[in-house]
Structures are given as structure tokens and as C-alpha cells.
Short mmCIF file of C-alpha atoms (C1' of nucleotides) in Angstrom, two decimals:
data_model
loop_
_atom_site.label_atom_id
_atom_site.label_comp_id
_atom_site.label_asym_id
_atom_site.label_seq_id
_atom_site.Cartn_x
_atom_site.Cartn_y
_atom_site.Cartn_z
CA MET A 1 32.98 4.48 155.46
CA SER A 2 36.32 7.04 154.89
CA LEU A 3 38.23 3.90 155.87
CA PRO A 4 37.88 0.93 153.14
CA HIS A 5 38.24 3.97 150.48
CA ALA A 6 41.25 5.10 151.98
CA ILE A 7 42.97 2.07 152.11
CA LEU A 8 41.63 1.38 148.09
CA THR A 9 42.75 4.80 147.43
CA SER A 10 46.48 3.59 148.39
CA LEU A 11 46.41 0.29 146.49
CA LEU A 12 45.30 1.98 143.75
CA GLU A 13 48.22 3.68 143.70
CA LYS A 14 50.72 1.26 144.53
CA PRO A 15 49.65 -2.45 145.09
CA GLY A 16 51.06 -4.05 148.31
CA SER A 17 50.55 -6.20 151.84
CA GLY A 18 48.76 -4.52 154.94
CA ALA A 19 52.36 -3.80 156.92
CA GLU A 20 53.42 -1.91 153.58
CA LEU A 21 49.71 -0.11 153.80
CA ALA A 22 50.57 0.76 157.39
CA GLN A 23 53.72 2.48 157.17
CA ARG A 24 52.22 4.15 153.72
CA PHE A 25 49.17 5.40 156.20
CA ASP A 26 51.94 6.72 158.94
CA LYS A 27 53.49 9.02 155.96
CA SER A 28 50.64 10.61 153.88
CA ILE A 29 46.54 9.27 153.48
CA GLY A 30 47.18 9.17 156.90
CA TYR A 31 47.78 12.96 157.72
CA PHE A 32 43.92 13.38 157.26
CA TRP A 33 42.68 9.38 158.29
CA GLN A 34 44.50 7.34 160.77
CA ALA A 35 44.43 3.48 161.27
CA THR A 36 46.41 0.59 162.68
CA HIS A 37 47.70 -2.40 161.44
CA GLN A 38 45.02 -4.03 162.56
CA GLN A 39 41.98 -2.02 161.74
CA ILE A 40 44.00 -2.18 158.29
CA TYR A 41 43.99 -6.14 158.13
CA ARG A 42 40.17 -6.02 159.11
CA GLU A 43 39.49 -3.62 156.77
CA LEU A 44 41.23 -5.69 153.90
CA ALA A 45 39.80 -8.89 154.57
CA ARG A 46 36.69 -7.64 154.00
CA LEU A 47 37.22 -5.65 150.98
CA GLU A 48 38.40 -8.94 149.92
CA GLU A 49 35.17 -10.63 150.94
CA ARG A 50 33.24 -8.26 148.81
CA GLY A 51 35.54 -8.65 146.25
CA LEU A 52 36.95 -4.92 145.88
CA ILE A 53 40.14 -6.32 145.94
CA ARG A 54 42.64 -9.75 145.37
CA SER A 55 45.37 -11.40 146.97
CA ALA A 56 48.02 -13.24 145.16
CA ALA A 57 48.01 -15.68 147.95
CA ARG A 58 44.95 -17.69 147.58
CA GLU A 59 44.85 -18.41 151.70
CA ALA A 60 46.01 -16.30 154.37
CA THR A 61 49.13 -17.60 156.12
CA ARG A 62 50.49 -16.50 159.33
CA GLY A 63 53.25 -14.56 158.97
CA ARG A 64 53.99 -14.57 155.31
CA LYS A 65 53.79 -11.63 153.44
CA ARG A 66 50.09 -10.98 151.14
CA ASP A 67 50.01 -9.00 148.40
CA PHE A 68 46.67 -7.37 147.59
CA ALA A 69 44.95 -4.79 144.60
CA VAL A 70 41.98 -3.01 143.60
CA ILE A 71 40.48 -5.17 140.83
CA PRO A 72 37.61 -3.22 138.94
CA ALA A 73 34.75 -3.59 141.14
CA GLY A 74 37.07 -2.06 143.45
CA LEU A 75 37.96 1.04 141.09
CA ALA A 76 34.04 1.27 140.29
CA GLU A 77 33.41 1.62 143.92
CA LEU A 78 35.78 4.17 144.65
CA GLU A 79 34.88 6.61 141.99
CA ARG A 80 31.21 5.89 143.01
CA TRP A 81 32.07 6.91 146.70
CA THR A 82 34.02 10.25 145.31
CA SER A 83 30.80 11.31 143.34
CA LEU A 84 28.50 11.21 146.23
CA ALA A 85 27.46 14.47 147.91
CA GLN A 86 28.71 14.37 151.78
CA ASP A 87 28.26 16.95 154.20
CA PRO A 88 31.46 18.11 156.14
CA GLN A 89 31.98 16.72 159.44
CA PRO A 90 31.63 18.95 162.65
CA VAL A 91 34.54 19.80 164.55
CA ARG A 92 35.62 17.42 167.56
CA ASP A 93 38.08 18.93 169.81
CA ALA A 94 39.20 17.90 173.12
CA LEU A 95 41.24 20.46 173.63
CA LEU A 96 37.83 23.13 172.85
CA VAL A 97 35.59 21.12 175.55
CA ARG A 98 39.11 21.37 177.92
CA LEU A 99 38.71 25.69 177.63
CA ARG A 100 35.16 25.21 178.19
CA ALA A 101 35.67 23.15 181.33
CA ALA A 102 38.02 25.61 182.45
CA ALA A 103 35.32 28.42 181.66
CA VAL A 104 32.43 27.02 183.78
CA ILE A 105 35.30 25.77 186.25
CA GLN A 106 36.54 29.33 186.93
CA ALA A 107 33.38 31.00 186.73
CA GLY A 108 32.50 29.13 189.84
CA THR A 109 35.93 29.57 191.58
CA VAL A 110 35.32 32.23 194.13
CA GLN A 111 39.45 33.47 193.77
CA ALA A 112 41.30 34.01 190.81
CA ASP A 113 43.25 30.08 190.11
CA THR A 114 46.51 31.57 189.03
CA ALA A 115 48.04 28.15 188.88
CA ARG A 116 45.76 26.76 187.02
CA ALA A 117 45.48 29.75 184.57
CA GLY A 118 49.23 28.87 183.86
CA ILE A 119 48.86 25.54 183.55
CA LEU A 120 46.17 26.52 180.53
CA ARG A 121 49.15 28.80 179.11
CA ALA A 122 51.51 26.07 179.01
CA GLU A 123 49.55 23.74 177.19
CA LEU A 124 47.93 26.22 174.51
CA ALA A 125 51.85 26.96 174.11
CA ARG A 126 52.22 23.20 174.01
CA HIS A 127 49.79 22.88 171.33
CA ARG A 128 51.28 26.04 169.35
CA GLU A 129 54.68 24.13 168.74
CA LEU A 130 53.53 21.06 168.06
CA HIS A 131 51.11 22.70 165.19
CA GLN A 132 54.00 24.88 164.42
CA ARG A 133 55.94 22.08 163.30
CA GLN A 134 53.45 20.36 161.52
CA LEU A 135 53.06 23.74 159.58
CA SER A 136 56.88 23.69 158.84
CA PHE A 137 56.74 19.52 157.67
CA TYR A 138 54.28 20.42 155.39
CA GLN A 139 55.62 23.46 154.24
CA ALA A 140 58.76 21.77 153.21
CA VAL A 141 56.83 18.73 151.75
CA GLU A 142 55.27 22.09 150.15
CA ALA A 143 58.50 23.64 148.58
CA HIS A 144 59.46 19.83 147.92
CA ASP A 145 56.82 18.73 145.80
CA PHE A 146 54.87 21.37 144.66
CA ALA A 147 57.13 24.80 143.91
CA ALA A 148 57.53 25.94 140.46
CA GLY A 149 60.66 24.05 139.13
CA SER A 150 60.33 21.48 141.34
CA GLU A 151 61.30 17.45 141.02
CA ALA A 152 57.75 16.51 141.19
CA ARG A 153 56.54 13.99 138.29
CA ALA A 154 54.18 15.49 136.48
CA PRO A 155 53.50 19.57 137.67
CA GLY A 156 50.15 21.11 136.37
CA THR A 157 47.99 17.88 135.61
CA PRO A 158 44.37 17.62 137.30
CA ASP A 159 45.77 14.97 139.76
CA HIS A 160 49.25 16.96 140.37
CA ARG A 161 46.77 19.73 141.32
CA LEU A 162 44.39 17.83 143.96
CA GLN A 163 47.01 16.61 145.51
CA HIS A 164 48.15 20.17 145.84
CA ALA A 165 44.87 20.96 147.21
CA VAL A 166 45.09 18.60 149.95
CA LEU A 167 48.29 19.07 150.74
CA ARG A 168 47.14 22.94 151.18
CA ALA A 169 44.07 21.94 153.65
CA GLY A 170 47.11 20.65 155.87
CA ILE A 171 48.80 23.77 155.49
CA MET A 172 45.78 25.80 156.67
CA PHE A 173 44.41 24.16 159.36
CA GLU A 174 47.74 24.13 160.95
CA ARG A 175 48.44 27.83 160.77
CA ALA A 176 45.02 28.53 161.60
CA TRP A 177 45.77 26.68 165.27
CA VAL A 178 49.12 28.34 165.49
CA SER A 179 47.88 32.25 164.94
CA TRP A 180 44.72 30.65 167.11
CA ALA A 181 47.17 29.70 169.84
CA GLU A 182 48.63 32.69 169.47
CA GLU A 183 45.82 35.22 169.91
CA THR A 184 44.28 33.05 173.00
CA LEU A 185 47.52 33.39 174.84
CA ARG A 186 47.80 37.33 174.43
CA THR A 187 44.16 37.37 175.67
CA LEU A 188 44.74 35.29 178.41
CA GLU A 189 48.28 36.79 179.36
CA PRO A 190 48.98 37.54 183.34
CA MET B 1 38.12 10.33 176.81
CA SER B 2 36.14 13.87 176.31
CA LEU B 3 32.62 12.73 176.59
CA PRO B 4 31.99 12.55 180.67
CA HIS B 5 33.88 15.19 180.69
CA ALA B 6 31.73 17.24 178.23
CA ILE B 7 28.70 16.23 180.20
CA LEU B 8 29.92 16.93 183.66
CA THR B 9 31.08 20.48 182.41
CA SER B 10 27.40 20.86 180.63
CA LEU B 11 25.56 18.97 184.43
CA LEU B 12 28.29 21.84 186.63
CA GLU B 13 26.79 24.86 184.52
CA LYS B 14 23.59 23.73 184.94
CA PRO B 15 22.33 20.56 186.66
CA GLY B 16 19.86 18.62 184.38
CA SER B 17 18.42 15.14 182.70
CA GLY B 18 19.59 13.40 179.92
CA ALA B 19 17.20 14.56 177.34
CA GLU B 20 18.12 18.37 178.76
CA LEU B 21 21.62 17.85 178.20
CA ALA B 22 20.61 16.17 174.51
CA GLN B 23 19.07 19.41 173.72
CA ARG B 24 22.18 21.51 174.96
CA PHE B 25 24.71 19.63 173.54
CA ASP B 26 22.90 20.06 169.87
CA LYS B 27 23.70 23.85 170.55
CA SER B 28 26.68 24.85 172.95
CA ILE B 29 29.46 22.33 173.51
CA GLY B 30 27.93 20.01 170.42
CA TYR B 31 29.58 22.88 168.69
CA PHE B 32 32.57 20.81 168.86
CA TRP B 33 31.54 17.47 170.71
CA GLN B 34 28.74 16.24 169.39
CA ALA B 35 26.62 13.34 171.12
CA THR B 36 23.87 11.43 171.01
CA HIS B 37 20.75 11.08 173.45
CA GLN B 38 21.90 7.20 173.49
CA GLN B 39 25.65 8.01 174.36
CA ILE B 40 24.35 10.96 176.93
CA TYR B 41 21.93 8.19 178.86
CA ARG B 42 25.15 5.48 178.69
CA GLU B 43 27.58 8.12 179.93
CA LEU B 44 24.95 9.24 183.03
CA ALA B 45 24.80 6.18 184.14
CA ARG B 46 28.40 5.38 184.27
CA LEU B 47 29.05 8.63 186.13
CA GLU B 48 26.62 7.69 188.54
CA GLU B 49 28.36 4.31 189.01
CA ARG B 50 31.40 6.05 189.60
CA GLY B 51 30.42 8.84 191.83
CA LEU B 52 31.13 11.40 189.34
CA ILE B 53 27.02 12.89 189.40
CA ARG B 54 23.84 12.29 191.72
CA SER B 55 20.28 11.96 190.23
CA ALA B 56 17.55 13.50 192.49
CA ALA B 57 15.39 10.41 192.06
CA ARG B 58 16.54 7.00 193.86
CA GLU B 59 15.80 4.51 191.02
CA ALA B 60 15.79 5.09 187.59
CA THR B 61 11.92 4.56 185.77
CA ARG B 62 11.39 4.30 181.98
CA GLY B 63 9.71 7.64 181.07
CA ARG B 64 10.09 10.02 184.24
CA LYS B 65 12.86 12.73 184.28
CA ARG B 66 15.52 12.21 186.28
CA ASP B 67 18.01 15.42 186.93
CA PHE B 68 21.55 15.08 187.72
CA ALA B 69 24.12 16.89 189.21
CA VAL B 70 27.77 17.40 189.25
CA ILE B 71 28.77 16.17 193.23
CA PRO B 72 32.73 17.65 194.57
CA ALA B 73 34.14 14.01 193.50
CA GLY B 74 32.96 15.20 189.81
CA LEU B 75 34.00 18.35 190.07
CA ALA B 76 37.57 17.55 191.01
CA GLU B 77 38.25 15.05 188.26
CA LEU B 78 37.06 17.67 185.96
CA GLU B 79 39.62 19.75 187.48
CA ARG B 80 42.00 16.82 186.90
CA TRP B 81 41.30 16.44 183.12
CA THR B 82 41.56 20.11 182.46
CA SER B 83 44.96 20.18 183.57
CA LEU B 84 46.31 17.17 181.56
CA ALA B 85 48.95 17.58 178.95
CA GLN B 86 46.89 16.54 176.05
CA ASP B 87 48.14 15.95 172.33
CA PRO B 88 46.32 17.76 169.44
CA GLN B 89 44.58 15.16 167.79
CA PRO B 90 45.78 14.55 163.68
CA VAL B 91 42.95 15.59 161.26
CA ARG B 92 40.62 13.19 160.36
CA ASP B 93 38.36 14.23 157.22
CA ALA B 94 36.61 12.53 154.49
CA LEU B 95 36.50 15.27 152.24
CA LEU B 96 40.54 15.19 152.29
CA VAL B 97 40.33 10.94 151.44
CA ARG B 98 38.41 11.81 148.47
CA LEU B 99 39.87 14.40 146.69
CA ARG B 100 42.94 11.92 147.45
CA ALA B 101 41.22 9.56 145.74
CA ALA B 102 40.03 11.47 143.19
CA ALA B 103 43.79 12.56 142.28
CA VAL B 104 44.79 9.03 142.40
CA ILE B 105 41.74 8.09 139.63
CA GLN B 106 42.20 11.71 137.49
CA ALA B 107 46.01 9.95 137.43
CA GLY B 108 45.14 6.62 136.21
CA THR B 109 42.14 7.95 133.66
CA VAL B 110 43.63 8.17 130.22
CA GLN B 111 41.45 11.66 128.59
CA ALA B 112 40.17 13.93 131.03
CA ASP B 113 37.19 12.88 132.70
CA THR B 114 35.28 16.33 132.69
CA ALA B 115 32.47 14.76 134.15
CA ARG B 116 34.11 13.80 137.00
CA ALA B 117 35.64 17.47 137.54
CA GLY B 118 32.35 18.61 137.32
CA ILE B 119 30.85 16.85 140.25
CA LEU B 120 33.95 17.64 142.48
CA ARG B 121 34.14 21.11 141.53
CA ALA B 122 30.29 21.22 142.56
CA GLU B 123 30.75 19.60 145.88
CA LEU B 124 33.44 22.05 146.68
CA ALA B 125 31.20 24.55 146.20
CA ARG B 126 28.44 23.16 148.18
CA HIS B 127 31.03 22.56 151.25
CA ARG B 128 31.90 26.37 150.58
CA GLU B 129 28.01 27.38 151.15
CA LEU B 130 27.82 25.52 154.48
CA HIS B 131 30.98 26.33 156.00
CA GLN B 132 29.99 30.11 154.97
CA ARG B 133 26.80 29.65 156.97
CA GLN B 134 28.31 27.97 159.97
CA LEU B 135 30.73 31.01 159.81
CA SER B 136 28.15 33.66 159.67
CA PHE B 137 26.42 31.70 162.51
CA TYR B 138 29.63 31.66 164.74
CA GLN B 139 30.29 35.64 163.88
CA ALA B 140 26.00 36.40 164.65
CA VAL B 141 27.05 34.68 168.25
CA GLU B 142 30.41 36.64 168.83
CA ALA B 143 28.67 39.83 167.76
CA HIS B 144 25.58 39.19 170.35
CA ASP B 145 27.46 37.95 173.33
CA PHE B 146 31.20 39.17 173.17
CA ALA B 147 30.77 42.54 171.40
CA ALA B 148 31.90 45.73 173.29
CA GLY B 149 29.23 46.84 175.33
CA SER B 150 27.21 43.54 174.64
CA GLU B 151 24.81 41.78 176.71
CA ALA B 152 27.40 39.80 178.23
CA ARG B 153 26.77 38.49 181.83
CA ALA B 154 30.37 39.23 182.97
CA PRO B 155 32.51 40.48 180.19
CA GLY B 156 36.02 40.92 180.77
CA THR B 157 36.26 37.93 183.61
CA PRO B 158 38.28 35.01 182.71
CA ASP B 159 35.89 32.83 182.02
CA HIS B 160 34.05 35.08 179.29
CA ARG B 161 37.78 35.43 177.55
CA LEU B 162 37.79 32.12 177.84
CA GLN B 163 34.56 31.57 176.26
CA HIS B 164 35.40 34.00 173.21
CA ALA B 165 38.33 31.88 172.45
CA VAL B 166 35.90 28.83 171.82
CA LEU B 167 34.27 30.55 169.88
CA ARG B 168 37.20 31.91 168.03
CA ALA B 169 38.43 28.68 167.22
CA GLY B 170 35.18 27.72 165.26
CA ILE B 171 35.45 31.06 163.47
CA MET B 172 38.52 30.40 162.39
CA PHE B 173 38.41 26.91 161.19
CA GLU B 174 35.18 27.78 158.86
CA ARG B 175 36.86 30.57 157.93
CA ALA B 176 40.41 28.56 156.61
CA TRP B 177 37.05 26.38 155.54
CA VAL B 178 35.79 29.25 153.19
CA SER B 179 38.89 30.05 152.08
CA TRP B 180 39.82 27.08 151.07
CA ALA B 181 37.52 26.07 149.07
CA GLU B 182 37.27 29.27 146.87
CA GLU B 183 41.42 28.94 146.85
CA THR B 184 40.86 25.28 145.63
CA LEU B 185 37.54 26.08 143.31
CA ARG B 186 39.99 28.69 141.47
CA THR B 187 43.09 26.28 140.95
CA LEU B 188 40.03 23.22 139.38
CA GLU B 189 38.54 26.07 136.82
CA PRO B 190 38.23 24.26 133.78
"C1'" DC C 1 70.05 -22.80 164.88
"C1'" DT C 2 68.92 -19.34 167.05
"C1'" DT C 3 67.30 -14.76 167.56
"C1'" DG C 4 65.14 -10.53 166.17
"C1'" DG C 5 62.45 -8.33 163.50
"C1'" DC C 6 58.96 -8.40 160.59
"C1'" DA C 7 54.18 -9.90 158.57
"C1'" DT C 8 49.60 -10.86 160.03
"C1'" DG C 9 46.82 -12.46 163.06
"C1'" DT C 10 42.76 -13.03 167.42
"C1'" DA C 11 40.80 -11.12 171.53
"C1'" DA C 12 38.58 -7.92 174.38
"C1'" DC C 13 37.11 -3.51 175.54
"C1'" DT C 14 35.42 1.45 174.56
"C1'" DG C 15 33.11 5.04 171.58
"C1'" DG C 16 29.55 5.97 168.70
"C1'" DT C 17 25.43 5.31 165.65
"C1'" DT C 18 20.69 3.42 164.31
"C1'" DA C 19 16.76 1.57 165.21
"C1'" DC C 20 13.33 0.45 167.98
"C1'" DA C 21 10.76 0.23 172.81
"C1'" DT C 22 7.91 1.45 176.29
"C1'" DG C 23 6.58 4.58 180.15
"C1'" DA C 24 5.12 9.32 181.55
"C1'" DT C 25 2.53 13.56 181.07
"C1'" DT C 26 -0.45 16.91 178.69
"C1'" DG C 27 -3.44 19.34 175.69
"C1'" DG C 28 -7.75 18.50 173.46
"C1'" DC D 1 -9.48 8.85 177.84
"C1'" DC D 2 -6.72 9.81 173.99
"C1'" DA D 3 -3.50 11.17 171.18
"C1'" DA D 4 1.14 13.18 170.70
"C1'" DT D 5 4.91 13.81 172.60
"C1'" DC D 6 8.43 13.67 175.94
"C1'" DA D 7 11.97 10.73 178.49
"C1'" DT D 8 14.24 7.32 179.26
"C1'" DG D 9 15.68 2.62 177.30
"C1'" DT D 10 17.17 -1.73 175.29
"C1'" DA D 11 19.55 -3.81 171.81
"C1'" DA D 12 22.87 -4.61 167.84
"C1'" DC D 13 26.12 -2.70 164.98
"C1'" DC D 14 30.37 -0.81 163.10
"C1'" DA D 15 34.50 1.85 164.07
"C1'" DG D 16 38.88 2.83 166.79
"C1'" DT D 17 41.80 0.93 170.71
"C1'" DT D 18 45.46 -1.99 173.13
"C1'" DA D 19 47.25 -5.86 174.26
"C1'" DC D 20 49.42 -9.42 173.03
"C1'" DA D 21 49.74 -14.06 169.90
"C1'" DT D 22 52.26 -16.80 166.30
"C1'" DG D 23 54.44 -18.16 162.22
"C1'" DC D 24 58.22 -16.44 158.36
"C1'" DC D 25 62.73 -15.08 157.59
"C1'" DA D 26 67.18 -13.55 157.45
"C1'" DA D 27 71.74 -12.56 159.49
"C1'" DG D 28 74.78 -13.38 162.40
#
DNA sequence: CTTGGCATGTAACTGGTTACATGATTGG
DNA sequence: CCAATCATGTAACCAGTTACATGCCAAG
């Protein structure tokens, strides 16, 4: 149940149309909650029907831009949702499934399979690179928006600190992935 | 597309019925890929139809146990899938959405909202505890199965090292969550 | 006035969740 | 033989993905 609330958050920050939201999702909330434009349009329709947002234009016209804004009931819903206790979501990662599968295949193979092991190492190295790139990007954002004496709008305010905490979570994950990949590559060296 | 392969992996390790798989998912592959028994039954039916696994009993009888085993085509499919290049999945976490929502609400609030800030801190502390517990659990597994001179079946073999790498990923994530939560709690102190 | 791209939308499907139903097996 | 539990299954729904269709608008 996060998508509607992610949309409410983004609209609260700045009203806009479905296409604008889709773009914004590609470069802010989308870093930790993704959505395609189809999901966004569907969700906007539901949010309007539930009376949590309102669009300027009365009727939906295909092709014509339609701006949405959060109305008080929507803000109340967002406040309610953020105050709820929600358990952490368990990890769900395909690479780990693949490693476990590789382990089981290995165990059932009589001879050492060097070709397979090489593919695995290459894949780990590739993931290390991708996570390293994402990490560098997050660090650049941090330097730009959150460093002492930066251009940030309102440094030191509670909301500024919260935004920073979210970014730091991203940094932490990427760092963890990078060092895990390095460590794993070392233990799998030929 | 990970669930069918997670099931193939589990069945390759040890053939079994849908219910047994559901139990095993609760305590091994399920640590990084969850599935309910309904998903598992649905997927077992598809895998059998695709000719990747085979059940002992000819027909499905409601209530009667049905054991499945991977057949060669299933092993081939698993080998194919593990050799594929797959990009890392982007982070998707509701807590981070909630923090961002809280930041936006804060920014729009005139006076500091101490009640809301307290709820947030309590939630962060709760998550820290839960992640700490999961971390301790993983560490206990590591000590039991992977420590030098442990009771592990085949220490030092490639599959043993892969299994360990998967476990270390879990440890790393939980550690990252715990230290992030601690850091964030410090910056949000009243 | 037409073409390209922007904005919105429909349709069909897959994956995951929740609620519930029913047959088989076993311990008392 | 009956209740509890195990094992399998159906149904309906929600979330996410992919492919495609259509209307608007502005630049050339």
C-alpha cells in the first residue's frame, strides 16, 4: 500500500499531472519506490475517486494535461499512514536466489565446473560496478544538497534532516552491496 | 521470474511435496525470497506442465500428499537461468517512503510537531530492534554452520562457500539497517 | 497541415495476497 | 468413529508489467 502514499507525498510537495509525476518518480521517490506511468494513472484515478486529491479539469480528456493537487482528506490520510507501525519488509533479491541455486548445482556436479564459476564471478563483478556507480551518484547528491555550506534550501530543519536520512539509507545499501560483492569475489577466486 | 527457480533449487536439494516446500521456504530460501503455499502450488502445477519437474502420483488428488522431483530439463533450465546476466533490482522500501512523506508533512507544518516526531522515533527504534534480532539470528547460523571447525558437512567446497556468501549478504543488510537506524535516531534526537 | 512528441488511456497478462473449501490421515 | 491437523486446492482480488491506442499541441 505504498504507491498511493508515494503519489500523495509527491503531489503534496508540488501539484502536477500524471506525466510529471512519472518523470519525478524517475528521479526522487523512484529511488526507493518505482512506478510506471500506467500504475500512476490508475492510482490517480483511484485517489480522486476516494476524495483524496482533486484535478483542475472536471472530466478526463485523452491527451489533454490534467493537474492534480492533494486536498485536506488526502493530507489526513498521509498523516495517518506515516504514523502507522509497519514491520520491515523481508529481503527479496534474485541474485541471492541465483547464488543459492548455483551452490546446489555445484554440489550436485561431479567435477569442478570452471566455466560456470567464471560466469558467476563476472556477474558479481558487474553488480559490484553497478552498485558502485549508484553509490557515487548518491554521494554526489549528498555533497550537493547536504554538505555543510551547501546550496540546500533550509539546512538544519527537521524535514531537511529526514530527507538526508533517506539519502543516507541509499548510500548505506549501495556501500553494503559493493563491499559484499568484493568480499564474495575474493572468496571465489580461482 | 525467481519463484519457479527458487522452487527448482529447493526441489533439487531435496524432492518433496508442496507443503514441505512451503515449510522450507519459511526457513531457508524464504530468507530472501518469500512465497505462500498458494503461490507454491500454482507454480508446481506450471513447472510440471512445462516438463521441468515430475510428481510420483499420476493425478492430483485433493488432500493426498504429492511428491515432486526435478527432471533433467528442469536442471537445464536452472543452469540456464543462473548463467543469465540480470541487473540488480532497485531498492523498494516502504519505510523510506514514509520518511520522505514525513519530511514533506513536516515542511508544510507551521509549528514543530513533537508528537509526530516521537512516533517516528519510536518506529525507527522498533525497526532497529527487529533488524538487530534478525542479525543475531543470522550470526548464530553462521557460527553454527560456517565457523572454522564447525559441524558443516563439506567445509571449503565451492558450494559451501557460495552458501556462506548468501548468508553474509543477509548479515550485511541487517547490519546496515541497524547502524542506519542508530545514526538516524541520533540526528532526530529532541 | 502534417509530423513528432507529449499526455493520457485501454487491455491483457503475470505475480503476489487473502479468504476460504475440502479431502486424507492419524491419534485418541 | 470422530476431531484435529495436514495437504491440496479454488476464487477473487490487488499490484506490477508490457504492449499498444488515441487525442492534443506546437514546431517546421
